[in-house]
Amino acid sequence: YDPRLAAQVTNTVVNTFIEQGYEEQHDSIMKSTAWLSKQLDDIRTKMEDSNRVLTDFQKKIGVADLDDNKSTFSEQMEELNRQLTQAEADRIQIQAMLRNVRVGSADWLPEVRDNPVVQQLSEKLADAQSQLSQATVVYGKNHPNVKKLQNQVDELGKQLNAQKLAIVGSIHSSYDAANAREQLMNSQIKGTTSQLNQMARYNALKKDAQANSELYNSLYARVKEAGISAASKSSNLRVV
């Protein structure tokens, strides 16, 4: 019934309750901080390991960062594939032409048929053969003019055949060049594929290192926040 004692008892009970709540909160924070600190050590080890692996791989392939070159590598790969397809098509086309030449005549080839020198020699040869036929009928085979025309026909025939052989030889050279270009494109694609694989490996290592760094920074921030909360006697209880 003493008002002063009653007030002291009531205030003491309330303050004790608040203090007990703070202590429980503090103990909970400290346990959480201890667990986070242990996790932080593990994450720091993983972060250091992943960064070391990333750095070693950087030194191995000799690049600083491959992200900026990703589009360049992709475009280069597309261009090499396009060139390889074209080289294969050229080689197959020329190979088919040469196969037909082996089993038949080269006269049907556009390169031979449309060649100006071949056309000119063919016209001269046809004209000389016509003159030879007429002269043979008139003078006979042993006449000097007939023999002269025969030599002219033979010479034009040799020149025409030589020109056709030169064109076929040029086609052979084109085939060799197309075949070499196709092999070169295959070699370039293999090299670029290796670079792309290295880029993919590097990006995977970089993402892993970034994820570990972000997780470490997040846990570190939470540990710092927990330390601040533990140091401050904050409570959600108020005396009104």
PDB file of C-alpha atoms in Angstrom:
ATOM      1  CA  TYR A   1       0.000   0.000   0.000  1.00  0.00           C
ATOM      2  CA  ASP A   2       3.063   2.253  -0.096  1.00  0.00           C
ATOM      3  CA  PRO A   3       2.795   4.272  -3.324  1.00  0.00           C
ATOM      4  CA  ARG A   4       6.571   4.799  -3.645  1.00  0.00           C
ATOM      5  CA  LEU A   5       7.356   1.117  -3.091  1.00  0.00           C
ATOM      6  CA  ALA A   6       4.606   0.119  -5.504  1.00  0.00           C
ATOM      7  CA  ALA A   7       6.108   2.379  -8.176  1.00  0.00           C
ATOM      8  CA  GLN A   8       9.580   0.969  -7.586  1.00  0.00           C
ATOM      9  CA  VAL A   9       8.341  -2.615  -7.767  1.00  0.00           C
ATOM     10  CA  THR A  10       6.406  -1.935 -10.952  1.00  0.00           C
ATOM     11  CA  ASN A  11       9.299  -0.081 -12.642  1.00  0.00           C
ATOM     12  CA  THR A  12      11.782  -2.735 -11.555  1.00  0.00           C
ATOM     13  CA  VAL A  13       9.628  -5.530 -12.980  1.00  0.00           C
ATOM     14  CA  VAL A  14       9.226  -3.663 -16.280  1.00  0.00           C
ATOM     15  CA  ASN A  15      12.940  -2.740 -16.521  1.00  0.00           C
ATOM     16  CA  THR A  16      13.936  -6.300 -15.691  1.00  0.00           C
ATOM     17  CA  PHE A  17      11.603  -7.562 -18.387  1.00  0.00           C
ATOM     18  CA  ILE A  18      13.106  -5.122 -20.914  1.00  0.00           C
ATOM     19  CA  GLU A  19      16.649  -6.058 -19.862  1.00  0.00           C
ATOM     20  CA  GLN A  20      15.852  -9.749 -20.129  1.00  0.00           C
ATOM     21  CA  GLY A  21      14.465  -9.201 -23.643  1.00  0.00           C
ATOM     22  CA  TYR A  22      17.598  -7.305 -24.607  1.00  0.00           C
ATOM     23  CA  GLU A  23      19.836 -10.073 -23.245  1.00  0.00           C
ATOM     24  CA  GLU A  24      17.903 -12.725 -25.137  1.00  0.00           C
ATOM     25  CA  GLN A  25      18.146 -10.639 -28.298  1.00  0.00           C
ATOM     26  CA  HIS A  26      21.853 -10.049 -27.691  1.00  0.00           C
ATOM     27  CA  ASP A  27      22.498 -13.755 -27.165  1.00  0.00           C
ATOM     28  CA  SER A  28      20.580 -14.582 -30.327  1.00  0.00           C
ATOM     29  CA  ILE A  29      22.540 -11.986 -32.305  1.00  0.00           C
ATOM     30  CA  MET A  30      25.849 -13.248 -30.958  1.00  0.00           C
ATOM     31  CA  LYS A  31      24.999 -16.844 -31.895  1.00  0.00           C
ATOM     32  CA  SER A  32      23.956 -15.691 -35.343  1.00  0.00           C
ATOM     33  CA  THR A  33      27.135 -13.625 -35.636  1.00  0.00           C
ATOM     34  CA  ALA A  34      29.290 -16.581 -34.641  1.00  0.00           C
ATOM     35  CA  TRP A  35      27.595 -18.757 -37.270  1.00  0.00           C
ATOM     36  CA  LEU A  36      27.900 -16.039 -39.903  1.00  0.00           C
ATOM     37  CA  SER A  37      31.560 -15.512 -39.037  1.00  0.00           C
ATOM     38  CA  LYS A  38      32.260 -19.200 -39.582  1.00  0.00           C
ATOM     39  CA  GLN A  39      30.393 -19.121 -42.870  1.00  0.00           C
ATOM     40  CA  LEU A  40      32.282 -15.950 -43.756  1.00  0.00           C
ATOM     41  CA  ASP A  41      35.607 -17.704 -43.281  1.00  0.00           C
ATOM     42  CA  ASP A  42      34.498 -20.568 -45.543  1.00  0.00           C
ATOM     43  CA  ILE A  43      33.218 -18.170 -48.198  1.00  0.00           C
ATOM     44  CA  ARG A  44      36.403 -16.116 -48.016  1.00  0.00           C
ATOM     45  CA  THR A  45      38.433 -19.269 -48.651  1.00  0.00           C
ATOM     46  CA  LYS A  46      36.231 -20.159 -51.618  1.00  0.00           C
ATOM     47  CA  MET A  47      36.451 -16.587 -52.926  1.00  0.00           C
ATOM     48  CA  GLU A  48      40.233 -16.560 -52.698  1.00  0.00           C
ATOM     49  CA  ASP A  49      40.464 -19.973 -54.384  1.00  0.00           C
ATOM     50  CA  SER A  50      38.124 -18.993 -57.233  1.00  0.00           C
ATOM     51  CA  ASN A  51      39.984 -15.705 -57.774  1.00  0.00           C
ATOM     52  CA  ARG A  52      43.299 -17.552 -57.843  1.00  0.00           C
ATOM     53  CA  VAL A  53      41.974 -20.073 -60.392  1.00  0.00           C
ATOM     54  CA  LEU A  54      40.615 -17.203 -62.493  1.00  0.00           C
ATOM     55  CA  THR A  55      43.920 -15.337 -62.366  1.00  0.00           C
ATOM     56  CA  ASP A  56      45.893 -18.452 -63.289  1.00  0.00           C
ATOM     57  CA  PHE A  57      43.586 -19.101 -66.244  1.00  0.00           C
ATOM     58  CA  GLN A  58      43.941 -15.477 -67.344  1.00  0.00           C
ATOM     59  CA  LYS A  59      47.711 -15.855 -67.388  1.00  0.00           C
ATOM     60  CA  LYS A  60      47.456 -19.174 -69.210  1.00  0.00           C
ATOM     61  CA  ILE A  61      45.363 -17.890 -72.120  1.00  0.00           C
ATOM     62  CA  GLY A  62      46.927 -14.432 -72.064  1.00  0.00           C
ATOM     63  CA  VAL A  63      43.812 -12.244 -71.860  1.00  0.00           C
ATOM     64  CA  ALA A  64      42.575  -9.655 -69.435  1.00  0.00           C
ATOM     65  CA  ASP A  65      38.858  -9.986 -70.142  1.00  0.00           C
ATOM     66  CA  LEU A  66      36.972 -11.922 -72.772  1.00  0.00           C
ATOM     67  CA  ASP A  67      33.504 -10.462 -72.306  1.00  0.00           C
ATOM     68  CA  ASP A  68      34.210  -7.559 -74.669  1.00  0.00           C
ATOM     69  CA  ASN A  69      35.453  -9.965 -77.323  1.00  0.00           C
ATOM     70  CA  LYS A  70      32.517 -12.354 -77.171  1.00  0.00           C
ATOM     71  CA  SER A  71      30.636 -10.791 -80.055  1.00  0.00           C
ATOM     72  CA  THR A  72      33.867 -10.511 -82.038  1.00  0.00           C
ATOM     73  CA  PHE A  73      34.592 -14.206 -81.613  1.00  0.00           C
ATOM     74  CA  SER A  74      31.022 -15.115 -82.551  1.00  0.00           C
ATOM     75  CA  GLU A  75      31.097 -12.929 -85.647  1.00  0.00           C
ATOM     76  CA  GLN A  76      34.475 -14.358 -86.607  1.00  0.00           C
ATOM     77  CA  MET A  77      33.102 -17.889 -86.235  1.00  0.00           C
ATOM     78  CA  GLU A  78      30.086 -17.072 -88.413  1.00  0.00           C
ATOM     79  CA  GLU A  79      32.313 -15.514 -91.082  1.00  0.00           C
ATOM     80  CA  LEU A  80      34.667 -18.518 -91.062  1.00  0.00           C
ATOM     81  CA  ASN A  81      31.727 -20.912 -91.416  1.00  0.00           C
ATOM     82  CA  ARG A  82      30.408 -18.851 -94.321  1.00  0.00           C
ATOM     83  CA  GLN A  83      33.810 -18.877 -96.019  1.00  0.00           C
ATOM     84  CA  LEU A  84      34.173 -22.625 -95.393  1.00  0.00           C
ATOM     85  CA  THR A  85      30.783 -23.288 -96.988  1.00  0.00           C
ATOM     86  CA  GLN A  86      31.777 -21.195-100.000  1.00  0.00           C
ATOM     87  CA  ALA A  87      35.147 -22.935-100.266  1.00  0.00           C
ATOM     88  CA  GLU A  88      33.481 -26.362-100.114  1.00  0.00           C
ATOM     89  CA  ALA A  89      30.979 -25.340-102.795  1.00  0.00           C
ATOM     90  CA  ASP A  90      33.773 -24.021-105.039  1.00  0.00           C
ATOM     91  CA  ARG A  91      35.846 -27.153-104.572  1.00  0.00           C
ATOM     92  CA  ILE A  92      32.893 -29.472-105.281  1.00  0.00           C
ATOM     93  CA  GLN A  93      31.916 -27.504-108.385  1.00  0.00           C
ATOM     94  CA  ILE A  94      35.441 -27.517-109.824  1.00  0.00           C
ATOM     95  CA  GLN A  95      35.880 -31.177-108.894  1.00  0.00           C
ATOM     96  CA  ALA A  96      32.709 -32.062-110.823  1.00  0.00           C
ATOM     97  CA  MET A  97      33.983 -30.118-113.835  1.00  0.00           C
ATOM     98  CA  LEU A  98      37.312 -31.966-113.815  1.00  0.00           C
ATOM     99  CA  ARG A  99      35.559 -35.319-113.424  1.00  0.00           C
ATOM    100  CA  ASN A 100      33.474 -34.617-116.519  1.00  0.00           C
ATOM    101  CA  VAL A 101      36.600 -33.552-118.408  1.00  0.00           C
ATOM    102  CA  ARG A 102      38.266 -36.873-117.554  1.00  0.00           C
ATOM    103  CA  VAL A 103      35.359 -38.920-118.877  1.00  0.00           C
ATOM    104  CA  GLY A 104      34.530 -36.667-121.844  1.00  0.00           C
ATOM    105  CA  SER A 105      35.677 -33.559-123.678  1.00  0.00           C
ATOM    106  CA  ALA A 106      36.598 -30.124-122.378  1.00  0.00           C
ATOM    107  CA  ASP A 107      34.703 -28.415-125.199  1.00  0.00           C
ATOM    108  CA  TRP A 108      31.469 -28.239-123.176  1.00  0.00           C
ATOM    109  CA  LEU A 109      33.100 -26.282-120.342  1.00  0.00           C
ATOM    110  CA  PRO A 110      31.963 -22.629-120.216  1.00  0.00           C
ATOM    111  CA  GLU A 111      35.561 -21.606-119.576  1.00  0.00           C
ATOM    112  CA  VAL A 112      36.533 -23.249-122.879  1.00  0.00           C
ATOM    113  CA  ARG A 113      33.400 -22.518-124.876  1.00  0.00           C
ATOM    114  CA  ASP A 114      33.295 -18.807-123.973  1.00  0.00           C
ATOM    115  CA  ASN A 115      37.027 -18.188-124.189  1.00  0.00           C
ATOM    116  CA  PRO A 116      37.765 -15.502-126.869  1.00  0.00           C
ATOM    117  CA  VAL A 117      41.008 -17.140-127.961  1.00  0.00           C
ATOM    118  CA  VAL A 118      39.324 -20.526-128.335  1.00  0.00           C
ATOM    119  CA  GLN A 119      36.488 -18.968-130.298  1.00  0.00           C
ATOM    120  CA  GLN A 120      38.918 -17.163-132.612  1.00  0.00           C
ATOM    121  CA  LEU A 121      41.052 -20.266-133.178  1.00  0.00           C
ATOM    122  CA  SER A 122      37.942 -22.396-133.737  1.00  0.00           C
ATOM    123  CA  GLU A 123      36.700 -19.981-136.403  1.00  0.00           C
ATOM    124  CA  LYS A 124      40.089 -19.926-138.122  1.00  0.00           C
ATOM    125  CA  LEU A 125      40.296 -23.712-137.970  1.00  0.00           C
ATOM    126  CA  ALA A 126      36.808 -24.144-139.410  1.00  0.00           C
ATOM    127  CA  ASP A 127      37.625 -21.722-142.213  1.00  0.00           C
ATOM    128  CA  ALA A 128      40.927 -23.455-142.949  1.00  0.00           C
ATOM    129  CA  GLN A 129      39.250 -26.881-142.944  1.00  0.00           C
ATOM    130  CA  SER A 130      36.641 -25.588-145.375  1.00  0.00           C
ATOM    131  CA  GLN A 131      39.345 -24.235-147.696  1.00  0.00           C
ATOM    132  CA  LEU A 132      41.226 -27.517-147.368  1.00  0.00           C
ATOM    133  CA  SER A 133      38.183 -29.535-148.346  1.00  0.00           C
ATOM    134  CA  GLN A 134      37.550 -27.379-151.399  1.00  0.00           C
ATOM    135  CA  ALA A 135      41.205 -27.389-152.456  1.00  0.00           C
ATOM    136  CA  THR A 136      41.427 -31.177-152.056  1.00  0.00           C
ATOM    137  CA  VAL A 137      38.451 -31.669-154.353  1.00  0.00           C
ATOM    138  CA  VAL A 138      39.907 -29.298-156.979  1.00  0.00           C
ATOM    139  CA  TYR A 139      43.640 -30.050-156.842  1.00  0.00           C
ATOM    140  CA  GLY A 140      43.973 -33.391-155.050  1.00  0.00           C
ATOM    141  CA  LYS A 141      45.872 -34.293-151.899  1.00  0.00           C
ATOM    142  CA  ASN A 142      49.374 -33.830-153.286  1.00  0.00           C
ATOM    143  CA  HIS A 143      48.980 -30.283-154.573  1.00  0.00           C
ATOM    144  CA  PRO A 144      51.255 -27.686-152.844  1.00  0.00           C
ATOM    145  CA  ASN A 145      48.291 -25.473-151.938  1.00  0.00           C
ATOM    146  CA  VAL A 146      46.520 -28.449-150.376  1.00  0.00           C
ATOM    147  CA  LYS A 147      49.598 -29.362-148.366  1.00  0.00           C
ATOM    148  CA  LYS A 148      49.964 -25.740-147.278  1.00  0.00           C
ATOM    149  CA  LEU A 149      46.336 -25.643-146.114  1.00  0.00           C
ATOM    150  CA  GLN A 150      46.808 -28.991-144.367  1.00  0.00           C
ATOM    151  CA  ASN A 151      49.787 -27.621-142.437  1.00  0.00           C
ATOM    152  CA  GLN A 152      47.732 -24.577-141.543  1.00  0.00           C
ATOM    153  CA  VAL A 153      44.880 -26.778-140.294  1.00  0.00           C
ATOM    154  CA  ASP A 154      47.308 -28.891-138.276  1.00  0.00           C
ATOM    155  CA  GLU A 155      48.937 -25.820-136.731  1.00  0.00           C
ATOM    156  CA  LEU A 156      45.580 -24.264-135.820  1.00  0.00           C
ATOM    157  CA  GLY A 157      44.481 -27.572-134.317  1.00  0.00           C
ATOM    158  CA  LYS A 158      47.622 -27.704-132.178  1.00  0.00           C
ATOM    159  CA  GLN A 159      47.119 -24.129-131.020  1.00  0.00           C
ATOM    160  CA  LEU A 160      43.472 -24.815-130.215  1.00  0.00           C
ATOM    161  CA  ASN A 161      44.297 -27.967-128.250  1.00  0.00           C
ATOM    162  CA  ALA A 162      47.099 -26.144-126.432  1.00  0.00           C
ATOM    163  CA  GLN A 163      44.696 -23.357-125.470  1.00  0.00           C
ATOM    164  CA  LYS A 164      42.136 -25.883-124.190  1.00  0.00           C
ATOM    165  CA  LEU A 165      44.816 -27.689-122.197  1.00  0.00           C
ATOM    166  CA  ALA A 166      45.914 -24.363-120.693  1.00  0.00           C
ATOM    167  CA  ILE A 167      42.324 -23.634-119.635  1.00  0.00           C
ATOM    168  CA  VAL A 168      41.951 -27.116-118.105  1.00  0.00           C
ATOM    169  CA  GLY A 169      45.290 -26.611-116.333  1.00  0.00           C
ATOM    170  CA  SER A 170      43.999 -23.322-114.950  1.00  0.00           C
ATOM    171  CA  ILE A 171      40.927 -25.169-113.663  1.00  0.00           C
ATOM    172  CA  HIS A 172      43.215 -27.708-111.982  1.00  0.00           C
ATOM    173  CA  SER A 173      45.050 -24.814-110.328  1.00  0.00           C
ATOM    174  CA  SER A 174      41.721 -23.364-109.205  1.00  0.00           C
ATOM    175  CA  TYR A 175      40.799 -26.747-107.731  1.00  0.00           C
ATOM    176  CA  ASP A 176      44.079 -26.916-105.823  1.00  0.00           C
ATOM    177  CA  ALA A 177      43.516 -23.377-104.544  1.00  0.00           C
ATOM    178  CA  ALA A 178      39.921 -24.136-103.511  1.00  0.00           C
ATOM    179  CA  ASN A 179      41.007 -27.330-101.768  1.00  0.00           C
ATOM    180  CA  ALA A 180      43.798 -25.507 -99.921  1.00  0.00           C
ATOM    181  CA  ARG A 181      41.404 -22.719 -98.953  1.00  0.00           C
ATOM    182  CA  GLU A 182      38.905 -25.260 -97.613  1.00  0.00           C
ATOM    183  CA  GLN A 183      41.607 -26.902 -95.485  1.00  0.00           C
ATOM    184  CA  LEU A 184      42.737 -23.493 -94.257  1.00  0.00           C
ATOM    185  CA  MET A 185      39.173 -22.582 -93.267  1.00  0.00           C
ATOM    186  CA  ASN A 186      38.853 -25.872 -91.374  1.00  0.00           C
ATOM    187  CA  SER A 187      42.085 -25.135 -89.548  1.00  0.00           C
ATOM    188  CA  GLN A 188      40.950 -21.595 -88.724  1.00  0.00           C
ATOM    189  CA  ILE A 189      37.612 -22.857 -87.427  1.00  0.00           C
ATOM    190  CA  LYS A 190      39.342 -25.358 -85.165  1.00  0.00           C
ATOM    191  CA  GLY A 191      41.517 -22.571 -83.767  1.00  0.00           C
ATOM    192  CA  THR A 192      38.546 -20.255 -83.271  1.00  0.00           C
ATOM    193  CA  THR A 193      36.528 -23.063 -81.660  1.00  0.00           C
ATOM    194  CA  SER A 194      39.374 -23.553 -79.190  1.00  0.00           C
ATOM    195  CA  GLN A 195      39.306 -19.829 -78.417  1.00  0.00           C
ATOM    196  CA  LEU A 196      35.541 -19.939 -77.923  1.00  0.00           C
ATOM    197  CA  ASN A 197      35.921 -22.879 -75.559  1.00  0.00           C
ATOM    198  CA  GLN A 198      38.537 -20.932 -73.617  1.00  0.00           C
ATOM    199  CA  MET A 199      36.207 -17.949 -73.511  1.00  0.00           C
ATOM    200  CA  ALA A 200      33.367 -20.116 -72.174  1.00  0.00           C
ATOM    201  CA  ARG A 201      35.678 -21.577 -69.533  1.00  0.00           C
ATOM    202  CA  TYR A 202      36.914 -18.109 -68.571  1.00  0.00           C
ATOM    203  CA  ASN A 203      33.386 -16.715 -68.268  1.00  0.00           C
ATOM    204  CA  ALA A 204      32.359 -19.652 -66.079  1.00  0.00           C
ATOM    205  CA  LEU A 205      35.338 -19.076 -63.784  1.00  0.00           C
ATOM    206  CA  LYS A 206      34.649 -15.343 -63.700  1.00  0.00           C
ATOM    207  CA  LYS A 207      30.975 -15.850 -62.787  1.00  0.00           C
ATOM    208  CA  ASP A 208      31.978 -18.255 -60.029  1.00  0.00           C
ATOM    209  CA  ALA A 209      34.502 -15.753 -58.650  1.00  0.00           C
ATOM    210  CA  GLN A 210      31.962 -12.905 -58.841  1.00  0.00           C
ATOM    211  CA  ALA A 211      29.292 -15.009 -57.095  1.00  0.00           C
ATOM    212  CA  ASN A 212      31.688 -15.877 -54.264  1.00  0.00           C
ATOM    213  CA  SER A 213      32.733 -12.223 -53.928  1.00  0.00           C
ATOM    214  CA  GLU A 214      29.119 -11.027 -53.833  1.00  0.00           C
ATOM    215  CA  LEU A 215      28.195 -13.684 -51.262  1.00  0.00           C
ATOM    216  CA  TYR A 216      31.200 -12.759 -49.132  1.00  0.00           C
ATOM    217  CA  ASN A 217      30.372  -9.059 -49.259  1.00  0.00           C
ATOM    218  CA  SER A 218      26.739  -9.774 -48.370  1.00  0.00           C
ATOM    219  CA  LEU A 219      27.665 -11.944 -45.383  1.00  0.00           C
ATOM    220  CA  TYR A 220      30.301  -9.447 -44.275  1.00  0.00           C
ATOM    221  CA  ALA A 221      27.704  -6.678 -44.294  1.00  0.00           C
ATOM    222  CA  ARG A 222      25.333  -8.819 -42.233  1.00  0.00           C
ATOM    223  CA  VAL A 223      28.077  -9.583 -39.708  1.00  0.00           C
ATOM    224  CA  LYS A 224      28.805  -5.868 -39.383  1.00  0.00           C
ATOM    225  CA  GLU A 225      25.106  -5.091 -38.950  1.00  0.00           C
ATOM    226  CA  ALA A 226      24.810  -7.824 -36.329  1.00  0.00           C
ATOM    227  CA  GLY A 227      27.781  -6.386 -34.442  1.00  0.00           C
ATOM    228  CA  ILE A 228      26.184  -2.935 -34.453  1.00  0.00           C
ATOM    229  CA  SER A 229      22.862  -4.375 -33.282  1.00  0.00           C
ATOM    230  CA  ALA A 230      24.573  -6.305 -30.503  1.00  0.00           C
ATOM    231  CA  ALA A 231      26.440  -3.189 -29.333  1.00  0.00           C
ATOM    232  CA  SER A 232      23.311  -1.036 -29.171  1.00  0.00           C
ATOM    233  CA  LYS A 233      20.740  -1.730 -26.438  1.00  0.00           C
ATOM    234  CA  SER A 234      17.782  -1.427 -28.731  1.00  0.00           C
ATOM    235  CA  SER A 235      14.474  -2.963 -27.811  1.00  0.00           C
ATOM    236  CA  ASN A 236      10.978  -2.966 -29.186  1.00  0.00           C
ATOM    237  CA  LEU A 237       9.566  -2.516 -25.651  1.00  0.00           C
ATOM    238  CA  ARG A 238       8.689   0.967 -24.382  1.00  0.00           C
ATOM    239  CA  VAL A 239       7.320   2.209 -21.056  1.00  0.00           C
ATOM    240  CA  VAL A 240       4.279   4.339 -21.764  1.00  0.00           C
TER     241      VAL A 240
END
